[in-house]
Tab-separated table of C-alpha atoms in Angstrom:
chain	number	residue	atom	x	y	z
A	1	UNK	CA	2.002	-3.188	21.335
A	2	UNK	CA	0.739	-1.641	24.298
A	3	UNK	CA	0.025	-4.045	26.823
A	4	UNK	CA	-3.323	-2.803	27.819
A	5	UNK	CA	-4.626	-2.734	24.468
A	6	UNK	CA	-6.357	-5.998	23.363
A	7	UNK	CA	-4.411	-7.449	20.282
A	8	UNK	CA	-5.294	-10.436	18.336
A	9	UNK	CA	-3.200	-12.345	15.996
A	10	UNK	CA	-3.384	-15.200	13.369
A	11	UNK	CA	-0.728	-17.606	12.509
A	12	UNK	CA	-1.528	-17.750	8.840
A	13	UNK	CA	-2.464	-14.537	6.915
A	14	UNK	CA	-3.107	-16.481	3.589
A	15	UNK	CA	-3.166	-20.227	2.952
A	16	UNK	CA	-3.079	-21.780	-0.383
A	17	UNK	CA	-4.571	-25.530	-0.754
A	18	UNK	CA	-5.265	-27.925	-3.148
A	19	UNK	CA	-8.509	-29.949	-3.120
A	20	UNK	CA	-10.096	-32.869	-5.112
A	21	UNK	CA	-13.762	-33.660	-5.491
A	22	UNK	CA	-14.966	-36.158	-2.764
A	23	UNK	CA	-12.007	-35.193	-0.597
A	24	UNK	CA	-12.410	-34.472	3.260
A	25	UNK	CA	-9.605	-32.077	3.749
A	26	UNK	CA	-8.382	-31.192	7.556
A	27	UNK	CA	-6.574	-27.926	8.278
A	28	UNK	CA	-5.711	-25.713	11.124
A	29	UNK	CA	-4.361	-22.314	12.013
A	30	UNK	CA	-3.605	-20.559	15.286
A	31	UNK	CA	-5.163	-17.583	17.027
A	32	UNK	CA	-3.159	-15.597	19.586
A	33	UNK	CA	-4.189	-13.219	22.244
A	34	UNK	CA	-1.295	-10.891	22.447
A	35	UNK	CA	-2.346	-8.935	25.372
A	36	UNK	CA	-0.350	-9.642	28.523
A	37	UNK	CA	-3.179	-8.402	31.021
A	38	UNK	CA	-6.308	-9.092	29.406
A	39	UNK	CA	-8.320	-12.084	28.351
A	40	UNK	CA	-10.741	-12.179	25.350
A	41	UNK	CA	-13.866	-13.730	23.959
A	42	UNK	CA	-13.383	-14.573	20.481
A	43	UNK	CA	-15.443	-16.043	17.664
A	44	UNK	CA	-14.429	-17.624	14.372
A	45	UNK	CA	-17.052	-17.066	11.438
A	46	UNK	CA	-16.558	-18.493	8.007
A	47	UNK	CA	-17.272	-15.992	5.183
A	48	UNK	CA	-17.039	-15.662	1.531
A	49	UNK	CA	-14.020	-13.891	0.321
A	50	UNK	CA	-13.940	-11.882	-3.031
A	51	UNK	CA	-12.608	-8.417	-4.251
A	52	UNK	CA	-14.385	-5.346	-5.614
A	53	UNK	CA	-13.122	-3.107	-8.496
A	54	UNK	CA	-9.579	-2.834	-9.720
A	55	UNK	CA	-8.607	-1.776	-6.429
A	56	UNK	CA	-9.284	-5.238	-4.733
A	57	UNK	CA	-11.323	-3.921	-1.728
A	58	UNK	CA	-12.018	-6.920	0.425
A	59	UNK	CA	-15.740	-8.338	0.225
A	60	UNK	CA	-16.636	-10.559	2.921
A	61	UNK	CA	-20.434	-10.712	2.081
A	62	UNK	CA	-21.261	-11.258	-1.584
A	63	UNK	CA	-21.402	-14.943	-2.771
A	64	UNK	CA	-20.653	-16.121	-6.248
A	65	UNK	CA	-19.535	-19.402	-7.755
A	66	UNK	CA	-16.000	-19.157	-6.314
A	67	UNK	CA	-17.416	-19.032	-2.734
A	68	UNK	CA	-19.092	-22.374	-2.462
A	69	UNK	CA	-16.648	-23.544	-0.153
A	70	UNK	CA	-18.162	-21.575	2.541
A	71	UNK	CA	-20.912	-24.263	2.561
A	72	UNK	CA	-18.271	-27.262	2.655
A	73	UNK	CA	-16.405	-25.952	5.850
A	74	UNK	CA	-16.690	-26.271	9.382
A	75	UNK	CA	-14.587	-25.166	12.227
A	76	UNK	CA	-14.278	-27.274	15.533
A	77	UNK	CA	-14.073	-24.206	17.849
A	78	UNK	CA	-16.511	-21.393	16.579
A	79	UNK	CA	-16.165	-19.352	19.772
A	80	UNK	CA	-14.330	-19.411	23.148
A	81	UNK	CA	-12.005	-17.585	25.619
A	82	UNK	CA	-8.264	-16.645	25.177
A	83	UNK	CA	-6.283	-16.062	28.276
A	84	UNK	CA	-3.358	-13.434	28.414
A	85	UNK	CA	-0.843	-14.479	25.990
A	86	UNK	CA	-2.567	-17.725	25.015
A	87	UNK	CA	-2.245	-19.382	21.428
A	88	UNK	CA	-5.046	-21.746	20.535
A	89	UNK	CA	-5.056	-23.916	17.247
A	90	UNK	CA	-8.371	-23.801	15.396
A	91	UNK	CA	-9.089	-26.929	13.484
A	92	UNK	CA	-11.420	-26.857	10.226
A	93	UNK	CA	-12.806	-29.356	7.831
A	94	UNK	CA	-13.849	-29.160	4.255
A	95	UNK	CA	-15.836	-31.756	2.797
A	96	UNK	CA	-15.556	-31.314	-0.968
A	97	UNK	CA	-18.623	-32.602	-2.850
A	98	UNK	CA	-18.146	-34.909	-5.715
A	99	UNK	CA	-19.721	-32.330	-8.032
A	100	UNK	CA	-17.381	-29.541	-7.021
A	101	UNK	CA	-16.615	-27.406	-9.820
A	102	UNK	CA	-12.880	-27.192	-10.880
A	103	UNK	CA	-11.131	-23.967	-10.339
A	104	UNK	CA	-10.621	-21.483	-7.426
A	105	UNK	CA	-12.622	-21.266	-4.229
A	106	UNK	CA	-12.315	-18.655	-1.717
A	107	UNK	CA	-13.189	-18.051	2.000
A	108	UNK	CA	-12.069	-16.114	4.971
A	109	UNK	CA	-11.812	-17.245	8.658
A	110	UNK	CA	-12.892	-13.886	10.372
A	111	UNK	CA	-11.473	-14.061	13.980
A	112	UNK	CA	-13.622	-11.623	15.891
A	113	UNK	CA	-12.856	-10.317	19.212
A	114	UNK	CA	-15.836	-9.459	21.355
A	115	UNK	CA	-16.235	-6.401	23.441
A	116	UNK	CA	-16.315	-6.527	27.088
A	117	UNK	CA	-20.115	-6.459	27.578
A	118	UNK	CA	-20.022	-4.503	30.889
A	119	UNK	CA	-18.343	-1.817	29.100
A	120	UNK	CA	-20.562	-1.636	26.073
A	121	UNK	CA	-23.182	-0.020	28.256
A	122	UNK	CA	-20.878	3.180	28.648
A	123	UNK	CA	-19.492	3.213	25.080
A	124	UNK	CA	-20.593	5.709	22.556
A	125	UNK	CA	-18.754	4.138	19.740
A	126	UNK	CA	-17.894	0.573	20.727
A	127	UNK	CA	-15.353	-1.427	18.512
A	128	UNK	CA	-15.005	-5.003	17.276
A	129	UNK	CA	-11.645	-6.099	15.920
A	130	UNK	CA	-11.586	-8.839	13.429
A	131	UNK	CA	-8.578	-10.397	11.723
A	132	UNK	CA	-9.154	-12.152	8.427
A	133	UNK	CA	-7.405	-15.333	7.481
A	134	UNK	CA	-7.940	-16.094	3.852
A	135	UNK	CA	-8.036	-19.503	2.486
A	136	UNK	CA	-7.221	-19.907	-1.262
A	137	UNK	CA	-8.194	-23.289	-2.495
A	138	UNK	CA	-7.634	-24.912	-6.040
A	139	UNK	CA	-10.488	-27.815	-6.776
A	140	UNK	CA	-8.675	-30.388	-9.200
A	141	UNK	CA	-10.268	-30.727	-12.532
A	142	UNK	CA	-10.584	-28.491	-15.709
A	143	UNK	CA	-8.560	-25.290	-14.482
A	144	UNK	CA	-8.147	-22.617	-16.865
A	145	UNK	CA	-5.373	-20.009	-16.689
A	146	UNK	CA	-5.907	-17.291	-18.763
A	147	UNK	CA	-4.349	-13.635	-18.251
A	148	UNK	CA	-4.793	-10.774	-20.278
A	149	UNK	CA	-2.409	-7.854	-19.689
A	150	UNK	CA	-4.576	-5.170	-20.438
A	151	UNK	CA	-2.294	-1.937	-19.824
A	152	UNK	CA	1.364	-1.610	-19.002
A	153	UNK	CA	1.939	2.209	-18.205
A	154	UNK	CA	5.318	4.119	-17.528
A	155	UNK	CA	4.930	7.939	-16.443
A	156	UNK	CA	6.935	10.073	-18.740
A	157	UNK	CA	7.093	13.084	-16.665
A	158	UNK	CA	7.535	12.653	-12.731
A	159	UNK	CA	7.317	15.982	-11.208
A	160	UNK	CA	8.371	15.967	-7.544
A	161	UNK	CA	7.560	12.291	-7.083
A	162	UNK	CA	9.223	8.902	-7.679
A	163	UNK	CA	9.371	7.257	-11.340
A	164	UNK	CA	6.045	5.569	-11.353
A	165	UNK	CA	4.921	2.730	-13.421
A	166	UNK	CA	1.269	1.041	-13.412
A	167	UNK	CA	-0.680	-1.760	-15.057
A	168	UNK	CA	-4.041	-3.351	-15.427
A	169	UNK	CA	-4.089	-7.120	-15.530
A	170	UNK	CA	-7.188	-9.289	-16.017
A	171	UNK	CA	-7.661	-12.796	-14.929
A	172	UNK	CA	-10.110	-14.507	-17.493
A	173	UNK	CA	-9.644	-17.977	-16.195
A	174	UNK	CA	-11.323	-19.825	-13.148
A	175	UNK	CA	-8.543	-20.091	-10.917
A	176	UNK	CA	-6.246	-17.719	-8.917
A	177	UNK	CA	-3.091	-16.980	-10.934
A	178	UNK	CA	0.249	-15.220	-9.785
A	179	UNK	CA	1.409	-12.291	-11.590
A	180	UNK	CA	4.740	-10.980	-11.600
A	181	UNK	CA	6.174	-7.411	-12.122
A	182	UNK	CA	9.646	-6.283	-12.717
A	183	UNK	CA	10.954	-2.759	-12.824
A	184	UNK	CA	14.176	-1.938	-14.261
A	185	UNK	CA	15.819	1.435	-14.527
A	186	UNK	CA	18.915	2.305	-16.852
A	187	UNK	CA	20.640	5.716	-17.466
A	188	UNK	CA	19.937	7.254	-20.746
A	189	UNK	CA	23.021	5.995	-22.652
A	190	UNK	CA	23.946	3.061	-20.909
A	191	UNK	CA	22.659	-0.660	-20.076
A	192	UNK	CA	24.132	-0.751	-16.716
A	193	UNK	CA	21.177	-1.041	-14.381
A	194	UNK	CA	20.627	1.616	-11.835
A	195	UNK	CA	17.742	-0.104	-10.049
A	196	UNK	CA	16.088	-3.853	-10.475
A	197	UNK	CA	13.860	-5.597	-8.307
A	198	UNK	CA	14.191	-8.797	-10.321
A	199	UNK	CA	15.592	-10.453	-7.147
A	200	UNK	CA	12.482	-9.406	-5.199
A	201	UNK	CA	9.867	-8.748	-7.830
A	202	UNK	CA	6.336	-7.603	-7.085
A	203	UNK	CA	3.982	-10.556	-6.938
A	204	UNK	CA	0.278	-10.432	-7.026
A	205	UNK	CA	-2.312	-13.069	-7.007
A	206	UNK	CA	-5.311	-12.539	-9.261
A	207	UNK	CA	-8.567	-14.001	-8.530
A	208	UNK	CA	-10.593	-15.430	-11.373
A	209	UNK	CA	-12.872	-13.057	-13.478
A	210	UNK	CA	-11.248	-9.951	-11.778
A	211	UNK	CA	-9.160	-7.069	-12.969
A	212	UNK	CA	-6.273	-5.877	-10.737
A	213	UNK	CA	-4.757	-2.281	-10.969
A	214	UNK	CA	-1.086	-2.171	-9.748
A	215	UNK	CA	1.432	0.335	-9.315
A	216	UNK	CA	4.920	0.417	-8.567
A	217	UNK	CA	7.378	3.381	-7.934
A	218	UNK	CA	11.095	3.608	-7.929
A	219	UNK	CA	11.492	5.261	-4.452
A	220	UNK	CA	15.155	6.118	-4.847
A	221	UNK	CA	14.530	8.312	-7.888
A	222	UNK	CA	16.952	11.414	-7.686
A	223	UNK	CA	15.616	14.834	-7.833
A	224	UNK	CA	16.536	15.414	-11.269
A	225	UNK	CA	17.667	12.845	-13.944
A	226	UNK	CA	16.459	11.290	-17.417
A	227	UNK	CA	16.452	7.484	-17.555
A	228	UNK	CA	15.187	4.665	-19.304
A	229	UNK	CA	12.561	2.630	-17.588
A	230	UNK	CA	11.318	-1.045	-18.348
A	231	UNK	CA	8.535	-2.603	-16.776
A	232	UNK	CA	7.906	-6.410	-17.340
A	233	UNK	CA	4.945	-8.199	-16.408
A	234	UNK	CA	4.355	-11.956	-16.630
A	235	UNK	CA	1.460	-14.258	-15.643
A	236	UNK	CA	0.481	-17.613	-17.153
A	237	UNK	CA	1.223	-17.587	-20.651
A	238	UNK	CA	1.091	-13.669	-21.183
A	239	UNK	CA	3.973	-11.323	-20.993
A	240	UNK	CA	4.442	-7.629	-21.698
A	241	UNK	CA	7.507	-5.490	-21.682
A	242	UNK	CA	7.402	-1.782	-22.050
A	243	UNK	CA	10.430	0.695	-22.106
A	244	UNK	CA	10.162	4.523	-22.125
A	245	UNK	CA	12.499	7.490	-21.505
A	246	UNK	CA	11.160	9.133	-18.376
A	247	UNK	CA	12.297	12.555	-16.858
A	248	UNK	CA	12.298	13.193	-12.902
A	249	UNK	CA	12.721	16.716	-11.929
A	250	UNK	CA	11.221	19.252	-9.521
A	251	UNK	CA	8.152	21.072	-10.702
A	252	UNK	CA	9.938	24.391	-10.277
A	253	UNK	CA	12.983	23.286	-12.439
A	254	UNK	CA	10.518	22.370	-15.332
A	255	UNK	CA	8.894	25.649	-15.192
A	256	UNK	CA	12.422	27.227	-15.384
A	257	UNK	CA	13.237	25.292	-18.398
A	258	UNK	CA	10.028	26.028	-20.206
A	259	UNK	CA	10.349	29.666	-19.155
A	260	UNK	CA	13.915	29.689	-20.892
A	261	UNK	CA	12.834	27.889	-24.128
A	262	UNK	CA	9.976	30.432	-24.554
A	263	UNK	CA	12.285	33.152	-23.730
A	264	UNK	CA	14.575	31.982	-26.334
A	265	UNK	CA	11.687	31.473	-28.873
A	266	UNK	CA	10.722	35.117	-28.066
A	267	UNK	CA	14.239	36.456	-28.443
A	268	UNK	CA	14.599	34.675	-31.961
A	269	UNK	CA	11.122	36.082	-33.081
A	270	UNK	CA	12.450	39.577	-31.966
A	271	UNK	CA	15.679	39.053	-33.682
A	272	UNK	CA	13.936	38.132	-36.990
A	273	UNK	CA	11.741	41.175	-36.746
A	274	UNK	CA	14.840	43.471	-36.028
A	275	UNK	CA	16.438	42.300	-39.166
A	276	UNK	CA	13.307	42.618	-41.407
A	277	UNK	CA	13.145	46.277	-40.271
A	278	UNK	CA	16.732	46.944	-40.904
A	279	UNK	CA	16.313	45.466	-44.329
A	280	UNK	CA	13.188	47.348	-44.903
A	281	UNK	CA	14.548	50.699	-43.871
A	282	UNK	CA	17.890	49.932	-45.800
B	1	UNK	CA	70.682	-18.074	34.385
B	2	UNK	CA	69.975	-21.736	34.326
B	3	UNK	CA	67.338	-21.430	36.484
B	4	UNK	CA	65.619	-18.869	34.441
B	5	UNK	CA	66.002	-21.029	31.365
B	6	UNK	CA	64.361	-23.867	33.040
B	7	UNK	CA	61.502	-21.575	34.027
B	8	UNK	CA	61.005	-20.367	30.383
B	9	UNK	CA	61.305	-23.851	29.124
B	10	UNK	CA	58.671	-24.921	31.610
B	11	UNK	CA	56.524	-22.107	30.638
B	12	UNK	CA	56.965	-22.955	26.930
B	13	UNK	CA	56.154	-26.368	27.275
B	14	UNK	CA	53.113	-25.398	29.179
B	15	UNK	CA	51.885	-23.004	26.789
B	16	UNK	CA	52.617	-25.554	23.971
B	17	UNK	CA	50.650	-28.046	25.648
B	18	UNK	CA	47.964	-25.400	26.390
B	19	UNK	CA	47.734	-24.564	22.796
B	20	UNK	CA	47.701	-28.203	21.620
B	21	UNK	CA	44.788	-28.785	24.240
B	22	UNK	CA	42.666	-25.879	23.274
B	23	UNK	CA	41.301	-27.082	19.894
B	24	UNK	CA	40.486	-30.396	21.557
B	25	UNK	CA	38.717	-28.706	24.465
B	26	UNK	CA	36.929	-26.138	22.305
B	27	UNK	CA	35.763	-29.123	20.169
B	28	UNK	CA	34.566	-31.180	23.146
B	29	UNK	CA	32.681	-28.035	24.610
B	30	UNK	CA	30.955	-26.667	21.657
B	31	UNK	CA	30.622	-29.248	18.932
B	32	UNK	CA	28.416	-28.639	16.087
B	33	UNK	CA	24.640	-28.696	16.422
B	34	UNK	CA	22.176	-27.781	13.842
B	35	UNK	CA	19.476	-25.543	15.164
B	36	UNK	CA	16.279	-25.370	13.546
B	37	UNK	CA	13.935	-22.564	13.920
B	38	UNK	CA	10.406	-22.561	12.405
B	39	UNK	CA	9.308	-19.006	12.015
B	40	UNK	CA	5.449	-18.730	11.267
B	41	UNK	CA	3.991	-15.960	9.679
B	42	UNK	CA	2.233	-13.866	12.320
B	43	UNK	CA	-0.191	-11.186	11.586
B	44	UNK	CA	-1.323	-9.036	14.709
B	45	UNK	CA	-3.964	-6.278	14.788
B	46	UNK	CA	-5.259	-3.921	17.425
B	47	UNK	CA	-7.878	-1.318	17.912
B	48	UNK	CA	-7.669	1.232	20.498
B	49	UNK	CA	-10.328	3.752	21.612
B	50	UNK	CA	-9.363	7.111	22.890
B	51	UNK	CA	-10.016	10.965	22.918
B	52	UNK	CA	-7.960	12.524	20.240
B	53	UNK	CA	-4.935	14.532	20.873
B	54	UNK	CA	-4.663	12.593	24.138
B	55	UNK	CA	-1.996	10.177	24.787
B	56	UNK	CA	-3.930	8.114	27.336
B	57	UNK	CA	-6.260	5.599	26.326
B	58	UNK	CA	-9.595	5.930	27.710
B	59	UNK	CA	-13.214	4.810	27.112
B	60	UNK	CA	-14.440	6.422	24.351
B	61	UNK	CA	-17.514	8.370	25.301
B	62	UNK	CA	-17.925	12.071	25.345
B	63	UNK	CA	-20.996	14.528	26.775
B	64	UNK	CA	-22.258	16.880	24.328
B	65	UNK	CA	-24.413	19.772	24.665
B	66	UNK	CA	-27.132	20.278	22.152
B	67	UNK	CA	-26.262	22.410	19.124
B	68	UNK	CA	-22.443	21.563	19.347
B	69	UNK	CA	-19.743	19.782	17.527
B	70	UNK	CA	-17.361	17.286	18.929
B	71	UNK	CA	-14.441	15.997	16.688
B	72	UNK	CA	-12.484	14.230	19.680
B	73	UNK	CA	-13.653	10.527	19.284
B	74	UNK	CA	-10.927	8.507	17.811
B	75	UNK	CA	-9.759	4.820	17.182
B	76	UNK	CA	-6.207	3.921	16.697
B	77	UNK	CA	-5.608	0.901	14.664
B	78	UNK	CA	-2.304	-0.880	14.214
B	79	UNK	CA	-1.154	-3.954	12.420
B	80	UNK	CA	2.068	-5.643	13.481
B	81	UNK	CA	3.916	-8.817	12.962
B	82	UNK	CA	6.163	-10.434	10.438
B	83	UNK	CA	3.674	-11.077	7.595
B	84	UNK	CA	5.417	-9.029	4.839
B	85	UNK	CA	2.847	-8.351	2.325
B	86	UNK	CA	0.787	-6.046	4.429
B	87	UNK	CA	-2.842	-5.659	5.003
B	88	UNK	CA	-6.019	-3.886	3.885
B	89	UNK	CA	-8.030	-2.197	6.449
B	90	UNK	CA	-11.882	-2.000	6.379
B	91	UNK	CA	-14.262	-0.097	8.454
B	92	UNK	CA	-17.972	-0.655	8.795
B	93	UNK	CA	-20.667	0.495	11.218
B	94	UNK	CA	-23.809	-1.794	12.513
B	95	UNK	CA	-25.956	0.885	11.232
B	96	UNK	CA	-25.223	4.291	9.846
B	97	UNK	CA	-26.957	6.285	12.439
B	98	UNK	CA	-26.137	6.769	16.137
B	99	UNK	CA	-28.912	5.232	17.949
B	100	UNK	CA	-30.313	6.662	21.203
B	101	UNK	CA	-30.442	4.063	23.839
B	102	UNK	CA	-33.618	4.914	25.831
B	103	UNK	CA	-35.509	6.698	23.101
B	104	UNK	CA	-34.374	5.172	19.991
B	105	UNK	CA	-33.785	8.624	18.328
B	106	UNK	CA	-31.244	8.695	15.600
B	107	UNK	CA	-28.252	11.128	14.766
B	108	UNK	CA	-27.929	10.169	10.982
B	109	UNK	CA	-24.903	9.916	9.007
B	110	UNK	CA	-23.926	12.831	6.670
B	111	UNK	CA	-24.965	11.886	3.221
B	112	UNK	CA	-22.518	10.374	0.518
B	113	UNK	CA	-22.234	13.492	-1.177
B	114	UNK	CA	-21.581	15.828	1.565
B	115	UNK	CA	-17.872	16.870	2.276
B	116	UNK	CA	-18.025	18.343	5.724
B	117	UNK	CA	-20.115	18.048	9.006
B	118	UNK	CA	-23.535	20.183	9.156
B	119	UNK	CA	-22.932	23.536	10.775
B	120	UNK	CA	-23.815	23.421	14.460
B	121	UNK	CA	-26.595	25.522	16.051
B	122	UNK	CA	-29.513	24.479	14.188
B	123	UNK	CA	-32.559	22.195	14.519
B	124	UNK	CA	-32.741	18.772	13.515
B	125	UNK	CA	-34.689	19.290	10.455
B	126	UNK	CA	-31.701	21.597	9.079
B	127	UNK	CA	-28.782	19.550	10.024
B	128	UNK	CA	-27.172	17.276	12.615
B	129	UNK	CA	-25.283	14.214	11.860
B	130	UNK	CA	-21.884	12.273	12.135
B	131	UNK	CA	-19.195	11.261	9.716
B	132	UNK	CA	-15.567	9.948	9.664
B	133	UNK	CA	-11.992	10.517	8.260
B	134	UNK	CA	-8.550	8.854	8.424
B	135	UNK	CA	-5.789	10.802	9.734
B	136	UNK	CA	-1.976	10.448	10.159
B	137	UNK	CA	-1.872	11.411	13.816
B	138	UNK	CA	-3.999	11.563	16.783
B	139	UNK	CA	-5.594	15.206	16.390
B	140	UNK	CA	-9.072	16.631	16.357
B	141	UNK	CA	-10.574	19.104	14.185
B	142	UNK	CA	-8.714	21.069	11.289
B	143	UNK	CA	-5.399	20.176	12.681
B	144	UNK	CA	-5.622	16.503	11.496
B	145	UNK	CA	-3.849	15.615	8.247
B	146	UNK	CA	-6.250	13.577	6.169
B	147	UNK	CA	-5.171	10.373	4.479
B	148	UNK	CA	-6.319	8.394	1.620
B	149	UNK	CA	-8.568	9.190	-1.293
B	150	UNK	CA	-10.820	11.845	0.669
B	151	UNK	CA	-9.701	14.612	-1.474
B	152	UNK	CA	-12.234	17.537	-1.364
B	153	UNK	CA	-13.929	16.134	1.850
B	154	UNK	CA	-13.397	17.079	5.160
B	155	UNK	CA	-15.543	14.193	6.349
B	156	UNK	CA	-17.219	11.199	4.841
B	157	UNK	CA	-20.373	9.266	5.447
B	158	UNK	CA	-20.536	6.123	7.689
B	159	UNK	CA	-20.441	2.942	5.770
B	160	UNK	CA	-22.255	-0.280	6.631
B	161	UNK	CA	-22.410	-3.776	5.137
B	162	UNK	CA	-19.035	-4.430	3.618
B	163	UNK	CA	-18.054	-1.100	4.738
B	164	UNK	CA	-15.152	1.213	3.331
B	165	UNK	CA	-11.489	0.332	2.671
B	166	UNK	CA	-9.327	2.913	4.497
B	167	UNK	CA	-6.657	3.786	2.178
B	168	UNK	CA	-2.896	5.239	2.739
B	169	UNK	CA	-2.106	8.624	1.348
B	170	UNK	CA	-1.205	6.870	-2.149
B	171	UNK	CA	-4.589	5.703	-3.072
B	172	UNK	CA	-3.294	2.895	-5.287
B	173	UNK	CA	-1.416	1.347	-2.345
B	174	UNK	CA	-3.908	-1.175	-1.243
B	175	UNK	CA	-1.512	-2.817	1.537
B	176	UNK	CA	-0.467	-0.637	4.172
B	177	UNK	CA	3.065	-0.664	5.249
B	178	UNK	CA	3.601	-2.989	8.208
B	179	UNK	CA	3.727	-1.455	11.579
B	180	UNK	CA	1.642	1.633	10.286
B	181	UNK	CA	-0.831	3.014	12.583
B	182	UNK	CA	-4.010	4.827	11.301
B	183	UNK	CA	-6.271	7.012	13.246
B	184	UNK	CA	-9.879	7.111	12.667
B	185	UNK	CA	-11.341	10.214	13.621
B	186	UNK	CA	-15.187	10.967	14.284
B	187	UNK	CA	-17.003	14.108	14.093
B	188	UNK	CA	-20.432	14.470	15.548
B	189	UNK	CA	-22.857	17.534	15.363
B	190	UNK	CA	-26.036	17.811	17.556
B	191	UNK	CA	-28.982	19.727	17.020
B	192	UNK	CA	-30.370	22.473	19.235
B	193	UNK	CA	-33.485	20.280	19.559
B	194	UNK	CA	-31.659	17.190	19.738
B	195	UNK	CA	-33.304	14.556	22.291
B	196	UNK	CA	-31.179	13.945	25.415
B	197	UNK	CA	-29.913	10.444	25.428
B	198	UNK	CA	-26.824	8.170	24.955
B	199	UNK	CA	-26.353	7.742	21.400
B	200	UNK	CA	-24.359	4.744	20.336
B	201	UNK	CA	-23.046	2.624	17.356
B	202	UNK	CA	-20.539	-0.242	16.968
B	203	UNK	CA	-17.730	-0.006	14.456
B	204	UNK	CA	-16.131	-3.129	13.226
B	205	UNK	CA	-12.610	-2.835	11.884
B	206	UNK	CA	-11.433	-5.868	9.797
B	207	UNK	CA	-7.709	-6.355	8.765
B	208	UNK	CA	-7.231	-8.577	5.696
B	209	UNK	CA	-3.672	-9.799	4.847
B	210	UNK	CA	-3.034	-9.378	1.166
B	211	UNK	CA	-1.969	-11.560	-1.523
B	212	UNK	CA	-0.620	-8.638	-3.413
B	213	UNK	CA	2.092	-6.200	-2.542
B	214	UNK	CA	2.003	-3.775	-5.593
């Protein structure tokens, strides 16, 4: 990182905690000024956290039943100064109401670095940098884990790009739920794995009442080959496994193959016609 | 001969003693200690303003004549640290227009259906505006390689409120690779009858660590 650039950091990108109705929970995280030459003014804002669409774009504005935790939470240091290379602990407290609904609650601590106000007067486009530290809370009670795997897709033809699999998974429950995705690749006529991410599977955490689109590629796909590809998805009590034979090849190779096939068909047709003419003349 | 034998014997004994001592000496010096290191996940983020195609960071302000185009304002955004799941980058402006400081006149954002900046050299009523795009390197104008799901669009309208998610080249890859640097390039077109002033906006970049990595 450039020493002249203001760089901020947080010690916890995502934290998952468990709460009970009526509980007073205390937590903390650190914020860091990574600049070696500049001090910064910071502000910590508590915002709701949710996601939009199947692409899970972050949303820090809209409120729903899963963001009530914003009203229960306070921080001890909502603003201040960080000297060069300084690390400061921000403590927060969550007072959970007795009537808190069971299930997931989500907020973000937005750590914002303020601009140097004396320079703002000269800037055409001033900037604010914010780093979000996300809190996933589970409130005890009647939590419902319900996952439906809507789609489990494997691309058959992969022209000029790696073998690709995708999926759509819906969380119909009221609490965030992890989903695990395993990709395996085998040769066409063998069961010896060429590739498997079983040791480090893709793991996504789905928020309640959302649908997540996920895509995975086999980055080591050779330029040419035919393979058996298996994608396994498991989340809560749901499981889906799909296997397909896929082809990986350059686009020009497929074109040549098709050209060869059509040429062969054309030659065969011409041969048949030629023979018919011979028989006719005979 | 006897003398040399004695010397050799002496040396042999010394060596033997030395070898015998070594394990003890080594054990006494180093011992075994358990070392514990707690490594916290750290997510770092920085935004830098500079002139496109320049390697030197400088204050982001340009002077423009009326009826001209400028595509040199750029922000470099970088995430770092040891947070393995990556991050999502969101950009939003305090308002969609550039606001004149003294006159409160506005240079509006291009519309959400526009795919390019207006043509320079016309009056305000026919077209002036600004937009943004995401590139892979610090570059201005047509030399920049566009990233993200901006196919068919040279520039995009300026987002407000919750903002736009700036995507990597693979539109389904929500989480950018770590240590990835993105450049947000701004294009501005002024009208021939643009009111002289300093026009400003504030851009907020938010980096959100992801709970999903695929």
